[in-house]
Amino acid sequence: MPGNKYEINSTYSSGRHERLLRERRLKNSRSSQSNDVTTENNIKGAQYIENDVCITEDDHSKVATLGQYPEGDTTATANNYERCGKPDRKPARQRLLVVANRLPVSAVRKGEDVWHLEISAGGLVSALLGVKEFEARWIGWAGVNVPDTRCIPVFLDEEIVHQYYNGYCNNILWPLFHYLGLPQEDRLATTRSFQSQFAAYKKANQMFADVVNQHYEEGDVVWCHDYHLMFLPKCLKEYNPSMKVGWFLHTPFPSSEIHRTLPSRSELLRSVLAADLVGFHTYDYARHFVSACTRILGLEGTPEGVEDQGRLTRVAACPIGIDSDRFIRALELPQVQEHIRELKERFSGRKVMLGVDRLDMIKGIPQKILAFEKFLEENPTWRDKVVLLQIAVPTRTDVPEYQKLTSQVHEIVGRINGRFGTLTAVPIHHLDRSLDFHALCALYAVTDVALVTSLRDGMNLVSYEFVACQDAKKGVLILSEFAGAAQSLGAGAILVNPWNITEVANAIGQALDMEPEAREKRHNHNFLHVTTHTAQEWAETFVSELNDTVVEAEIRTREAKPSFPNNDAIDGYLHSNNRLIILGFNATLTEPVDTPGRRGDQIKEMDVKLHPELKAPLRALCNDPKTTVVVLSGSDRTVLDENFKEFDMWLAAENGMFLRHTKGDWMTTMPEHLTMEWVESVKHVFEYFTERTPRSHFYQRETSLVWNYKYADGEFGRLQARDMLQHLWTGPISNASVDVVQGSRSVEVRAVGVTKGAAIDRILGEIVHSKCMTTPIDYVLCTGHFLGKDEDVYTFFEPVLPLDSLGLTRSKGSEGHKQSCERRSSTKATGTKNGTKSPQIKTQKLSSNGPNQEKKNANNNHKPPQDKGSWNVLDLKVENYFSCAVGRKGTNARYQLASSDDVVSFLKQMADSMM
């Protein structure tokens, strides 16, 4: 890519997994050759002096390392690493713009002219401090002007912060994503506050986007983080569609049935889908997101992600890790060893259980303590042999719900200590504060059982930190199945349902009584995962996947059909003498219904109507004596009559099996051998599945039956469709001459040979004879939303046939693209009215000889004489043929349009050009 500082190998491998394996091997070889100085510096602390401002990283920061990083947590600095390689070659690292709600620094004045920036600790901080492959810049809300060029502040006024952060983010999105639901206060007041909060949310996201745009350079990667910035990818793509944008959610993503309760559900989903890559901690969260897009937006979910109008947004599960080396090396520091010695002495003779959480509703602290109480009740012998240390870091202390939770926890702890405590010891030590990094590592090291009982948690890295510090003791981890970490550490942990107090109490007993061999096996399994799936690995993988996604999107764009060339098509139209325009109907000329997903107005959409803005353009085209307009549709005759009876055009119903001019009568073009004996048995199957699939329907035509489940539940509809196909193939159509055509959400059974491409030959012959054409057709426009089975209509008119597909070599000369093509249709007899036999195809030329002469020649069983009255009906050059698929990808057409609105716009433009 031009101008990209990040060099992407031109021989890009399509096998993404092979490339990742190669990078992993290369990374391992590099790490074995060099010492990781970064981790040691992180433990000892580092200082950066810039412009007489001291920026310190202090491990004794007030922010405890809790694994679940504080909201908006990022870091302000990144060490200036160099890639491994030859000393004289140092390729430029790719710039990474990390955008989060807050800069992970707090500015503390240490003097009149000196500020200290205390860097927060957390997963994202650790991830990006140790990555050599890119150069990070941080963008976020800081509240003050940060004196570091690597930290770029976003300034939000107080009202925006209140409405956006405290309101929409923390009062609406955070509870919903953690399955707590929407606020249940007075409905009218809630509605009003929601509207103002959502407006502030969008405004704040736009302010973030403005700052990103100011500092963006071509080739940069923009990585947006968390639910605070769900609107940001859309804002960035509107500014620069070629910008590489990734978005990662650090909380759970709820099921579609929970997310659909959010009033702004569709707008937020579409905004996130503007990103190139969307990341989640677990496969469950990714699956919920794809399900929400398919069920709420009506989009197509694929194994790669979500597809909308041919554009793919990749969705990936990328579980974050920790900087495990930082914890392992910290255990060797003298101050940590001193802490460990003091703790062992303090709790000598007792098993230590540990819980480290924010004092939050989702952390399950009351459930944890109640389970411990039940364990003590049922196991009296353990009462003086075990102690629970609970570190509860206060958060949002001004919110009434959190104040109530604090009081509840204190009450439970006091009751249990009063019930089971003695004058010299109590079973629970509860701390309403954070611990510094060294004290926390020491506490992890002396713990026998760690309790993580989150009710809902995006990841919860406390479990990772505990495992990293347990290589000596090999303690047991009890882990909630509702924490994201359960999918990574579940094999070595004891998984529990935190709502089941009895189950958690039994797990405590199992952990305390576990044999050393079993503990070691469990620990080794988890320790290997924690030390290999690090935070640095997570960051490198996500950015690498994002780069790959952009490259793959560019390849798909190059392979995709180009957009319809309006000006060229109109220019060719104006300079031609005999024009043929073939138009589909459904999703091409129909009125759009602006109700996305399966909640759409089913009745309105089933009653298809011509787009109201098309009447004037169609009338102008139909009245042009040099233009023949044909509407070719799968709809039945009555539908076409109702919508087009006022126009001077040709109507081809049921995929071309019935034909008439609007001033004449219907005639059939069905082949002689067509049999419909299978219809009744197929109809019974369709009725059966319609009754058992809510919001599905079927309709019967004279040559086909169609079952549609567009408005049914997507997954259930697909299962029913698969079951239906099994019923059909093993029963009604096992020996019938039929084709089964599967649409995106439909199943159609039609007689063999009933396609638009097969019918167009007969239709064209009838039109030529009825209009008494004497001038060859030198311009063809064919556009529609046709099923794959019917796209042979596009190739029928193609002047340059795909010889490669026949095993032939196309001439390299350019002259072949200029020559006219003698098309392959001629009639043996013309179709007649009201059910008479249709014409049969015999030769490859359309002849202008009359039907009587054709019939005479056929009866005499010899070729028609090539006299002066014989001529080529199609004199079509490459530049005068325009085939276009509407709203479909992977088409045989030359071009594509997104929707019927684009068709309306083009036909208006074409009609205006005639004036």
PDB file of C-alpha atoms in Angstrom, residues 351 382 448 470-477 492 509-525:
ATOM      1  CA  LYS A 351      -4.906 -22.308  54.791  1.00  0.00           C
ATOM      2  CA  TRP A 382     -11.898 -26.258  59.201  1.00  0.00           C
ATOM      3  CA  ASP A 448      -3.679 -21.792  48.815  1.00  0.00           C
ATOM      4  CA  GLN A 470       1.920 -19.805  42.165  1.00  0.00           C
ATOM      5  CA  ASP A 471       4.764 -21.726  40.583  1.00  0.00           C
ATOM      6  CA  ALA A 472       6.136 -22.595  44.031  1.00  0.00           C
ATOM      7  CA  LYS A 473       2.968 -23.321  46.012  1.00  0.00           C
ATOM      8  CA  LYS A 474       0.751 -24.547  43.175  1.00  0.00           C
ATOM      9  CA  GLY A 475      -2.500 -23.410  44.711  1.00  0.00           C
ATOM     10  CA  VAL A 476      -5.986 -24.153  43.435  1.00  0.00           C
ATOM     11  CA  LEU A 477      -8.114 -21.740  41.424  1.00  0.00           C
ATOM     12  CA  GLY A 492      -6.984 -26.355  35.311  1.00  0.00           C
ATOM     13  CA  GLY A 509     -13.847 -28.186  50.317  1.00  0.00           C
ATOM     14  CA  GLN A 510     -12.566 -29.939  47.182  1.00  0.00           C
ATOM     15  CA  ALA A 511      -9.802 -27.373  46.743  1.00  0.00           C
ATOM     16  CA  LEU A 512      -8.644 -27.528  50.368  1.00  0.00           C
ATOM     17  CA  ASP A 513      -8.572 -31.354  50.370  1.00  0.00           C
ATOM     18  CA  MET A 514      -6.985 -31.748  46.924  1.00  0.00           C
ATOM     19  CA  GLU A 515      -3.913 -33.984  46.735  1.00  0.00           C
ATOM     20  CA  PRO A 516      -0.578 -32.308  45.862  1.00  0.00           C
ATOM     21  CA  GLU A 517      -0.264 -34.307  42.610  1.00  0.00           C
ATOM     22  CA  ALA A 518      -3.678 -33.132  41.388  1.00  0.00           C
ATOM     23  CA  ARG A 519      -2.896 -29.540  42.368  1.00  0.00           C
ATOM     24  CA  GLU A 520       0.370 -29.663  40.446  1.00  0.00           C
ATOM     25  CA  LYS A 521      -1.275 -31.033  37.286  1.00  0.00           C
ATOM     26  CA  ARG A 522      -3.931 -28.341  37.334  1.00  0.00           C
ATOM     27  CA  HIS A 523      -1.428 -25.600  38.011  1.00  0.00           C
ATOM     28  CA  ASN A 524       1.008 -26.702  35.310  1.00  0.00           C
ATOM     29  CA  HIS A 525      -1.750 -26.658  32.719  1.00  0.00           C
TER      30      HIS A 525
END
